[in-house]
CSV table of C-alpha atoms in Angstrom, one decimal:
chain,number,residue,atom,x,y,z
A,4,MET,CA,-1.9,29.8,6.7
A,5,ASP,CA,-4.8,28.4,8.5
A,6,SER,CA,-7.1,29.4,5.7
A,7,PHE,CA,-4.9,27.5,3.1
A,8,PHE,CA,-6.3,24.4,5.6
A,9,LEU,CA,-9.1,25.5,5.2
A,10,TYR,CA,-9.5,25.7,1.4
A,11,ALA,CA,-7.4,22.6,1.2
A,12,ALA,CA,-9.8,20.8,3.4
A,13,VAL,CA,-13.4,21.7,1.3
A,14,ILE,CA,-11.8,21.1,-1.4
A,15,LEU,CA,-10.4,17.5,-0.2
A,16,THR,CA,-14.5,17.3,0.7
A,17,ALA,CA,-15.1,17.7,-2.8
A,18,ILE,CA,-12.4,14.8,-4.1
A,19,ILE,CA,-14.2,12.7,-0.9
A,20,ALA,CA,-17.6,12.6,-2.6
A,21,VAL,CA,-16.6,11.8,-6.2
A,22,PRO,CA,-15.7,8.2,-5.5
A,23,ALA,CA,-19.1,7.6,-3.8
A,24,TYR,CA,-20.7,7.8,-7.7
A,25,ARG,CA,-18.8,4.7,-7.7
A,26,VAL,CA,-20.1,3.2,-4.8
A,27,VAL,CA,-23.3,3.5,-6.0
A,28,LYS,CA,-23.6,2.7,-9.4
A,29,GLY,CA,-21.7,-0.8,-9.0
A,30,PRO,CA,-21.6,-2.7,-11.6
A,31,THR,CA,-20.6,-5.7,-9.3
A,32,VAL,CA,-20.0,-5.5,-5.3
A,33,PHE,CA,-15.9,-4.5,-5.5
A,34,ASP,CA,-16.2,-1.8,-7.2
A,35,ARG,CA,-18.7,-0.7,-4.8
A,36,LEU,CA,-15.8,-1.7,-2.3
A,37,VAL,CA,-13.1,0.5,-4.8
A,38,GLY,CA,-14.8,3.2,-4.1
A,39,THR,CA,-15.4,2.6,-0.2
A,40,ASN,CA,-11.5,2.0,0.0
A,41,ALA,CA,-10.3,5.1,-1.2
A,42,ILE,CA,-13.3,7.2,1.0
A,43,ALA,CA,-11.4,6.0,3.5
A,44,THR,CA,-8.0,6.6,2.6
A,45,LYS,CA,-8.5,10.0,1.9
A,46,THR,CA,-10.7,10.6,5.1
A,47,ILE,CA,-7.4,9.7,6.9
A,48,VAL,CA,-5.6,13.0,5.0
A,49,LEU,CA,-9.1,14.6,5.9
A,50,ILE,CA,-8.6,14.7,9.2
A,51,CYS,CA,-5.4,15.7,9.1
A,52,LEU,CA,-6.0,18.7,7.9
A,53,ILE,CA,-9.1,19.2,9.9
A,54,GLY,CA,-6.5,19.1,12.7
A,55,TYR,CA,-4.2,21.8,11.6
A,56,ILE,CA,-7.7,24.0,11.1
A,57,PHE,CA,-8.5,23.2,14.8
A,58,ASP,CA,-4.8,23.7,16.2
A,59,ARG,CA,-6.1,20.8,18.4
A,60,ILE,CA,-3.6,17.9,16.1
A,61,GLY,CA,-2.9,16.5,18.9
A,62,MET,CA,-5.4,15.2,20.0
A,63,PHE,CA,-6.8,14.2,16.1
A,64,ILE,CA,-3.7,12.5,15.1
A,65,ASP,CA,-4.4,9.9,17.3
A,66,ILE,CA,-7.9,9.6,15.7
A,67,THR,CA,-6.5,9.5,12.6
A,68,LEU,CA,-3.9,6.1,13.9
A,69,ALA,CA,-6.8,4.5,14.9
A,70,TYR,CA,-8.9,5.2,11.9
A,71,ALA,CA,-6.2,4.4,9.7
A,72,ILE,CA,-6.1,0.8,11.7
A,73,LEU,CA,-9.3,0.1,12.2
A,74,GLY,CA,-10.6,1.2,8.0
A,75,PHE,CA,-7.3,-1.4,7.0
A,76,VAL,CA,-8.2,-4.1,9.1
A,77,GLY,CA,-12.2,-3.4,8.0
A,78,SER,CA,-10.7,-3.9,4.0
A,79,LEU,CA,-9.0,-7.1,5.5
A,80,THR,CA,-12.4,-8.7,6.8
A,81,ILE,CA,-14.3,-8.4,3.9
A,82,ALA,CA,-12.0,-9.1,1.9
A,83,LYS,CA,-11.1,-12.4,3.0
A,84,TYR,CA,-14.9,-12.6,3.4
A,85,PHE,CA,-15.8,-12.4,-0.4
A,86,SER,CA,-12.6,-14.7,-1.2
A,87,SER,CA,-14.0,-17.2,0.7
A,88,ASP,CA,-15.3,-20.7,-0.8
A,89,LYS,CA,-18.8,-20.7,0.8
A,90,VAL,CA,-19.6,-17.2,-0.6
A,91,ASN,CA,-21.0,-16.7,-4.0
A,92,VAL,CA,-20.8,-13.9,-5.6
A,93,ARG,CA,-23.3,-13.3,-8.8
A,94,PHE,CA,-22.0,-11.3,-11.6
A,95,ASP,CA,-24.5,-10.0,-14.3
A,96,ASP,CA,-21.9,-10.0,-17.7
B,13,MET,CA,7.3,-24.5,17.0
B,14,LYS,CA,10.0,-22.4,15.5
B,15,SER,CA,12.8,-20.5,17.4
B,16,ILE,CA,12.6,-17.3,18.0
B,17,SER,CA,16.4,-15.0,18.4
B,18,SER,CA,17.1,-13.2,21.6
B,19,GLN,CA,17.8,-10.6,18.8
B,20,SER,CA,14.0,-10.6,17.5
B,21,LEU,CA,12.8,-10.3,21.3
B,22,ILE,CA,14.8,-7.2,21.8
B,23,VAL,CA,14.3,-5.9,18.1
B,24,SER,CA,10.5,-5.9,19.3
B,25,PHE,CA,11.4,-4.7,22.7
B,26,VAL,CA,12.8,-2.0,21.1
B,27,VAL,CA,10.4,-0.7,18.5
B,28,LEU,CA,7.4,-1.4,20.9
B,29,MET,CA,9.1,0.8,23.4
B,30,GLY,CA,9.9,3.9,21.2
B,31,PHE,CA,6.3,3.5,20.3
B,32,TRP,CA,5.3,3.9,23.8
B,33,TYR,CA,7.0,7.4,23.9
B,34,LEU,CA,6.2,7.8,20.1
B,35,MET,CA,1.8,7.5,21.5
B,36,SER,CA,2.6,8.8,25.2
B,37,GLY,CA,5.1,11.9,24.9
B,38,TYR,CA,6.4,11.9,28.3
B,39,PHE,CA,9.9,10.8,29.5
B,40,ASP,CA,10.6,10.9,32.8
B,41,PHE,CA,10.7,8.0,35.5
B,42,THR,CA,7.1,6.6,36.4
B,43,HIS,CA,5.8,6.8,32.7
B,44,SER,CA,8.6,4.9,31.2
B,45,LEU,CA,8.3,2.1,33.8
B,46,MET,CA,4.6,2.1,33.0
B,47,GLY,CA,6.0,1.5,29.4
B,48,VAL,CA,8.3,-1.3,30.1
B,49,ILE,CA,5.5,-2.9,32.3
B,50,SER,CA,2.6,-2.5,29.3
B,51,VAL,CA,5.2,-3.9,26.7
B,52,CYS,CA,6.0,-6.7,28.2
B,53,ILE,CA,2.7,-7.9,28.7
B,54,VAL,CA,2.2,-7.4,24.8
B,55,LEU,CA,5.6,-9.6,24.5
B,56,ALA,CA,4.4,-11.9,26.6
B,57,ILE,CA,0.6,-12.1,24.9
B,58,ASN,CA,2.5,-12.8,21.5
B,59,TYR,CA,5.0,-15.3,22.7
B,60,ARG,CA,3.3,-18.3,21.7
B,61,LEU,CA,1.9,-16.1,18.1
B,62,LYS,CA,5.5,-15.3,17.1
B,63,LYS,CA,6.0,-18.7,17.9
B,64,HIS,CA,3.5,-20.5,15.9
B,65,THR,CA,4.6,-21.8,12.6
B,66,TYR,CA,2.1,-20.5,9.9
B,67,PHE,CA,3.8,-21.6,6.7
B,68,GLU,CA,5.8,-24.1,6.1
B,69,GLY,CA,9.8,-24.2,6.5
B,70,GLU,CA,9.3,-20.7,8.0
B,71,THR,CA,11.7,-19.0,10.2
B,72,ASP,CA,13.6,-15.9,11.8
B,73,VAL,CA,14.8,-13.6,9.2
B,74,ILE,CA,16.3,-11.3,11.3
B,75,TYR,CA,20.3,-12.2,10.9
B,76,ASP,CA,20.1,-12.1,6.8
B,77,ILE,CA,18.7,-8.5,6.3
B,78,ARG,CA,21.2,-6.7,4.9
B,79,PHE,CA,20.4,-3.1,6.6
B,80,SER,CA,22.7,-1.6,4.8
B,81,TYR,CA,21.2,-2.1,1.8
B,82,VAL,CA,17.9,-0.8,3.5
B,83,PRO,CA,17.9,2.6,3.4
B,84,PHE,CA,19.1,2.3,-0.7
B,85,TYR,CA,16.1,0.2,-1.5
B,86,PHE,CA,13.3,2.4,0.3
B,87,GLY,CA,15.2,5.0,-1.9
B,88,TRP,CA,14.9,3.3,-5.0
B,89,LEU,CA,10.9,2.4,-4.2
B,90,LEU,CA,10.3,5.8,-3.4
B,91,VAL,CA,11.3,7.1,-6.8
B,92,GLN,CA,9.3,4.2,-8.3
B,93,ILE,CA,6.0,5.4,-6.3
B,94,VAL,CA,6.6,8.5,-7.8
B,95,ILE,CA,6.9,7.2,-11.8
B,96,SER,CA,4.0,6.1,-10.7
B,97,GLY,CA,2.0,8.3,-9.7
B,98,ILE,CA,2.9,10.4,-12.5
B,99,HIS,CA,2.0,7.5,-14.9
B,100,VAL,CA,-1.5,7.2,-13.4
B,101,ALA,CA,-2.0,10.9,-14.1
B,102,LYS,CA,-1.0,10.8,-17.8
B,103,ILE,CA,-3.1,8.0,-18.8
B,104,LEU,CA,-6.0,9.6,-17.2
B,105,LEU,CA,-5.5,12.8,-17.4
B,106,SER,CA,-5.1,12.1,-21.6
B,107,PRO,CA,-8.7,12.1,-23.4
B,108,SER,CA,-8.6,8.7,-25.2
B,109,LEU,CA,-7.8,6.5,-22.3
B,110,PRO,CA,-5.0,4.6,-23.5
B,111,ILE,CA,-4.7,2.1,-21.4
B,112,GLN,CA,-4.6,-1.8,-22.7
B,113,THR,CA,-4.4,-4.4,-20.0
B,114,SER,CA,-2.7,-7.7,-20.1
B,115,VAL,CA,-2.4,-10.2,-17.3
B,116,VAL,CA,1.1,-11.6,-15.9
B,117,LYS,CA,2.3,-15.1,-14.6
B,118,PHE,CA,5.6,-15.7,-13.8
B,119,LYS,CA,7.4,-18.2,-10.7
B,120,VAL,CA,10.1,-16.6,-8.7
B,121,ASN,CA,13.4,-18.3,-7.4
B,122,TYR,CA,13.9,-16.5,-3.5
B,123,PRO,CA,15.4,-17.9,-0.5
B,124,ASN,CA,12.3,-17.0,2.2
B,125,PRO,CA,8.5,-16.7,2.1
B,126,HIS,CA,9.7,-12.3,2.9
B,127,CYS,CA,11.0,-11.3,0.0
B,128,LYS,CA,7.5,-12.4,-2.4
B,129,MET,CA,6.0,-10.6,0.8
B,130,ILE,CA,8.3,-7.4,-0.3
B,131,LEU,CA,8.2,-8.3,-4.1
B,132,GLY,CA,4.4,-8.4,-4.4
B,133,ASN,CA,4.1,-5.1,-2.2
B,134,SER,CA,6.6,-3.7,-4.3
B,135,ILE,CA,5.2,-4.6,-7.1
B,136,THR,CA,1.7,-2.8,-6.3
B,137,LEU,CA,3.3,0.5,-6.2
B,138,THR,CA,5.4,0.6,-9.2
B,139,PRO,CA,4.3,2.0,-12.5
B,140,GLY,CA,1.2,0.4,-14.4
B,141,THR,CA,1.3,-3.3,-11.8
B,142,LEU,CA,-0.2,-5.0,-9.5
B,143,THR,CA,0.1,-7.8,-7.7
B,144,VAL,CA,-3.4,-10.1,-8.3
B,145,ASP,CA,-2.1,-13.6,-6.6
B,146,ILE,CA,0.4,-15.2,-5.4
B,147,GLN,CA,-0.2,-19.0,-5.1
B,148,GLY,CA,3.1,-20.9,-3.4
B,149,ASP,CA,6.0,-19.8,-6.3
B,150,GLU,CA,3.4,-18.0,-9.1
B,151,PHE,CA,2.4,-14.8,-9.2
B,152,ILE,CA,-0.1,-13.5,-11.2
B,153,VAL,CA,0.4,-9.4,-12.1
B,154,HIS,CA,-2.6,-7.0,-13.4
B,155,ALA,CA,-0.6,-4.3,-15.7
B,156,ILE,CA,-2.0,-1.9,-17.6
B,157,SER,CA,-0.4,-0.8,-20.6
B,158,PRO,CA,2.0,-3.1,-22.1
B,159,ASN,CA,5.4,-2.2,-21.4
B,160,SER,CA,5.1,-1.9,-17.4
B,161,PHE,CA,6.3,-5.1,-16.7
B,162,GLU,CA,9.1,-4.7,-18.6
B,163,GLY,CA,11.0,-4.2,-14.8
B,164,ILE,CA,9.4,-7.7,-14.3
B,165,ALA,CA,10.3,-9.5,-17.2
B,166,SER,CA,13.8,-8.2,-17.4
B,167,ASP,CA,14.5,-9.2,-13.8
B,168,GLU,CA,15.4,-5.5,-12.4
B,169,MET,CA,12.8,-5.1,-10.0
B,170,PRO,CA,13.4,-8.7,-8.6
B,171,ARG,CA,17.1,-8.3,-8.6
B,172,GLN,CA,16.5,-5.3,-5.9
B,173,VAL,CA,14.1,-7.4,-3.1
B,174,LEU,CA,17.1,-10.3,-3.5
B,175,LYS,CA,19.8,-7.4,-2.6
B,176,LEU,CA,18.0,-6.7,0.8
B,177,PHE,CA,18.7,-10.3,1.9
B,178,THR,CA,21.6,-11.7,0.0
B,179,LYS,CA,24.7,-10.0,-2.2
B,180,ASP,CA,25.5,-12.8,-4.8
B,181,LEU,CA,22.7,-12.9,-7.3
B,182,HIS,CA,21.2,-15.4,-9.5
B,183,PRO,CA,18.4,-14.8,-11.8
B,184,VAL,CA,14.7,-15.0,-9.7
B,185,VAL,CA,12.0,-14.8,-12.7
B,186,SER,CA,11.5,-18.0,-14.8
B,187,ASP,CA,8.4,-19.0,-17.1
B,188,PHE,CA,7.5,-15.5,-17.9
B,189,LYS,CA,4.4,-15.4,-19.7
B,190,VAL,CA,1.8,-12.8,-21.1
B,191,LEU,CA,-1.8,-14.6,-20.8
B,192,GLN,CA,-4.0,-13.6,-24.1
B,193,SER,CA,-7.7,-15.0,-22.8
B,194,LYS,CA,-9.8,-15.3,-20.2
B,195,GLU,CA,-9.5,-19.2,-20.5
B,196,GLU,CA,-6.3,-19.8,-19.4
B,197,LEU,CA,-6.6,-17.6,-16.3
B,198,GLY,CA,-8.1,-20.8,-15.0
C,15,MET,CA,4.9,36.5,6.4
C,16,ILE,CA,5.4,33.9,4.2
C,17,ASP,CA,8.4,32.0,5.4
C,18,ILE,CA,9.9,28.9,3.4
C,19,THR,CA,8.7,26.3,5.2
C,20,SER,CA,5.0,27.5,4.2
C,21,VAL,CA,5.8,27.3,1.3
C,22,PHE,CA,7.3,23.6,0.9
C,23,THR,CA,3.9,23.2,3.0
C,24,ILE,CA,0.9,24.4,0.3
C,25,ILE,CA,3.6,23.5,-2.2
C,26,LEU,CA,3.2,19.8,-1.2
C,27,VAL,CA,-0.2,19.8,0.3
C,28,THR,CA,-1.5,21.4,-3.7
C,29,ALA,CA,0.6,18.6,-5.6
C,30,GLY,CA,-0.7,15.9,-3.1
C,31,ILE,CA,-4.1,17.1,-3.4
C,32,PHE,CA,-4.0,17.0,-7.1
C,33,PHE,CA,-3.2,13.4,-6.9
C,34,LEU,CA,-5.5,12.5,-5.0
C,35,LEU,CA,-8.0,14.2,-7.5
C,36,ILE,CA,-5.7,11.6,-10.0
C,37,GLY,CA,-7.8,8.9,-8.0
C,38,SER,CA,-11.0,10.1,-7.9
C,39,ILE,CA,-11.1,10.9,-11.5
C,40,GLY,CA,-10.0,7.1,-12.0
C,41,THR,CA,-12.3,5.3,-9.4
C,42,ILE,CA,-14.5,6.9,-12.1
C,43,ARG,CA,-13.6,6.9,-15.7
C,44,LEU,CA,-11.0,3.6,-16.2
C,45,PRO,CA,-13.3,0.6,-17.3
C,46,ASP,CA,-12.8,-2.3,-15.5
C,47,PHE,CA,-12.2,-3.0,-11.6
C,48,TYR,CA,-8.4,-4.4,-11.9
C,49,SER,CA,-7.5,-0.7,-13.4
C,50,ARG,CA,-10.0,1.1,-10.8
C,51,THR,CA,-7.5,-0.4,-8.1
C,52,HIS,CA,-4.9,0.7,-10.1
C,53,ALA,CA,-6.4,4.0,-10.2
C,54,THR,CA,-6.7,3.9,-6.0
C,55,SER,CA,-3.6,2.5,-4.8
C,56,LYS,CA,-0.8,4.5,-7.1
C,57,SER,CA,-2.1,7.8,-7.1
C,58,ASP,CA,-3.6,7.7,-3.5
C,59,THR,CA,-0.9,6.2,-2.1
C,60,LEU,CA,1.6,9.1,-3.7
C,61,GLY,CA,-1.7,11.8,-2.7
C,62,MET,CA,-1.5,10.7,1.4
C,63,MET,CA,2.7,10.5,1.1
C,64,LEU,CA,2.7,14.7,-0.4
C,65,VAL,CA,0.4,16.0,2.0
C,66,ILE,CA,1.5,14.2,5.0
C,67,ILE,CA,5.0,14.9,4.3
C,68,GLY,CA,4.2,18.5,3.7
C,69,LEU,CA,2.1,18.5,7.3
C,70,ILE,CA,5.5,17.0,8.8
C,71,ILE,CA,7.9,19.8,7.6
C,72,TYR,CA,4.7,22.5,8.0
C,73,GLU,CA,4.5,20.6,12.5
C,74,GLY,CA,8.8,20.1,11.9
C,75,PHE,CA,10.5,17.9,15.4
C,76,THR,CA,7.9,17.3,18.1
C,77,ILE,CA,6.0,14.3,19.0
C,78,ASP,CA,3.1,14.8,16.8
C,79,GLY,CA,5.6,15.0,13.8
C,80,GLY,CA,7.1,11.6,14.8
C,81,LYS,CA,3.3,10.3,14.8
C,82,LEU,CA,2.7,11.9,11.2
C,83,ILE,CA,5.4,9.7,10.2
C,84,LEU,CA,4.2,7.0,12.1
C,85,VAL,CA,0.9,7.3,9.6
C,86,LEU,CA,2.9,7.8,6.6
C,87,LEU,CA,4.9,4.4,7.2
C,88,PHE,CA,1.1,2.7,8.1
C,89,ILE,CA,-0.7,4.5,4.9
C,90,LEU,CA,3.0,3.1,3.1
C,91,LEU,CA,2.2,-0.2,3.7
C,92,ALA,CA,-1.1,-0.5,4.7
C,93,ASN,CA,-2.4,0.9,0.7
C,94,PRO,CA,-0.8,-1.6,-1.6
C,95,ILE,CA,-1.1,-5.1,1.3
C,96,GLY,CA,-5.4,-3.2,0.5
C,97,ALA,CA,-5.1,-3.2,-2.9
C,98,HIS,CA,-3.5,-6.4,-3.6
C,99,ALA,CA,-6.3,-8.1,-1.1
C,100,LEU,CA,-9.4,-6.5,-2.6
C,101,ALA,CA,-7.9,-7.7,-6.3
C,102,ARG,CA,-7.5,-11.7,-4.5
C,103,ALA,CA,-11.0,-11.8,-3.5
C,104,ALA,CA,-12.2,-10.3,-6.5
C,105,LEU,CA,-9.9,-13.2,-8.5
C,106,HIS,CA,-10.9,-15.8,-6.1
C,107,ALA,CA,-15.2,-14.7,-6.4
C,108,GLY,CA,-14.6,-14.8,-9.9
C,109,LEU,CA,-14.1,-11.4,-11.7
C,110,LYS,CA,-11.9,-12.1,-14.9
C,111,PRO,CA,-9.5,-9.1,-16.1
C,112,THR,CA,-10.8,-7.3,-19.5
C,113,PHE,CA,-9.4,-9.3,-22.7
C,114,GLU,CA,-10.5,-6.9,-25.0
C,115,ASP,CA,-8.0,-4.7,-26.8
C,116,HIS,CA,-5.9,-8.4,-27.8
C,117,LYS,CA,-8.9,-9.8,-29.2
C,118,LYS,CA,-8.6,-6.4,-30.9
C,119,GLU,CA,-5.2,-6.8,-32.1
C,120,ASP,CA,-5.9,-10.5,-33.4
C,121,LYS,CA,-8.0,-9.4,-35.9
C,122,GLU,CA,-6.5,-6.3,-37.3
C,123,GLY,CA,-3.4,-8.7,-37.5
């Protein structure tokens, strides 16, 4: 069972690397934000799996909760910032 | 300033106490006492936040929820999540990428604003639709394929949300229209 | 020795990782921002739900299982709200969705 969680975590790490292409490539700032959001949500699952690999799920699950809440608040803050009228975002159509 | 019912305070206390027990994992007297003190401090700090009126006509809706219907609603939502995941997977794994995006605008008629929040979340989780903006009673929804907003147009999904709050149903969606160009978005 | 809970866990975690992979592919393949938000909001929610339900079955009725349920509920609430907030911010900043397919249809018809 431990080896299954290890393989699952390794495959998940490879999956997490895929949206990084979108973060680097763009084209608009919102595409980059979708990429970072996708990475952040998948990392929650990865931390849970790591907790089972090390048999310390009691500790890692608290980290997961804090990470999930911080990621959510951060994503909301960035969205709020970009939707305000004072911030001008330029799109190259 | 709006009035807070005592039932609302009791529900908040029980939920926070349950959260304390889940987080600590100890059930003895000392930890319970510390939990009660913490929960009371949190409630006292958040009292003014709960009393503050954020928008016009905001009321305490805890009396209006039909708790007997909540499990059915979540069962329906769970089925919709699974269907939408398979729907997106089908689109992405086909080599031709059969998407045809469109934007839909409609007005809703609900007894309270919490319905709109629940409907917005449900629309995002159901197949092929994404809530983009809510202005007053007007929803702007982005759809990935033309037949994915049929559930909204036929009034089926908004009625599920309405059933959470009241038994007598009435048509919810009005002024339904599909936008054709960027200029109509405004 | 593999028992029945392990089998369920393996099936659910594998299915969840498949849907997370779909979400990742979606951010690469889809053409514009709003369609990409579709992929991340729906596929990722379903994938994370399946993985965490699998872990809950593996864990059983303990305090950590309860915390995993809490994480699951939080994800179900937060993921659509985050996607909606981003889409709303993009609309307010002036990013328009593409309507190319409709125009093609008009030309043909």
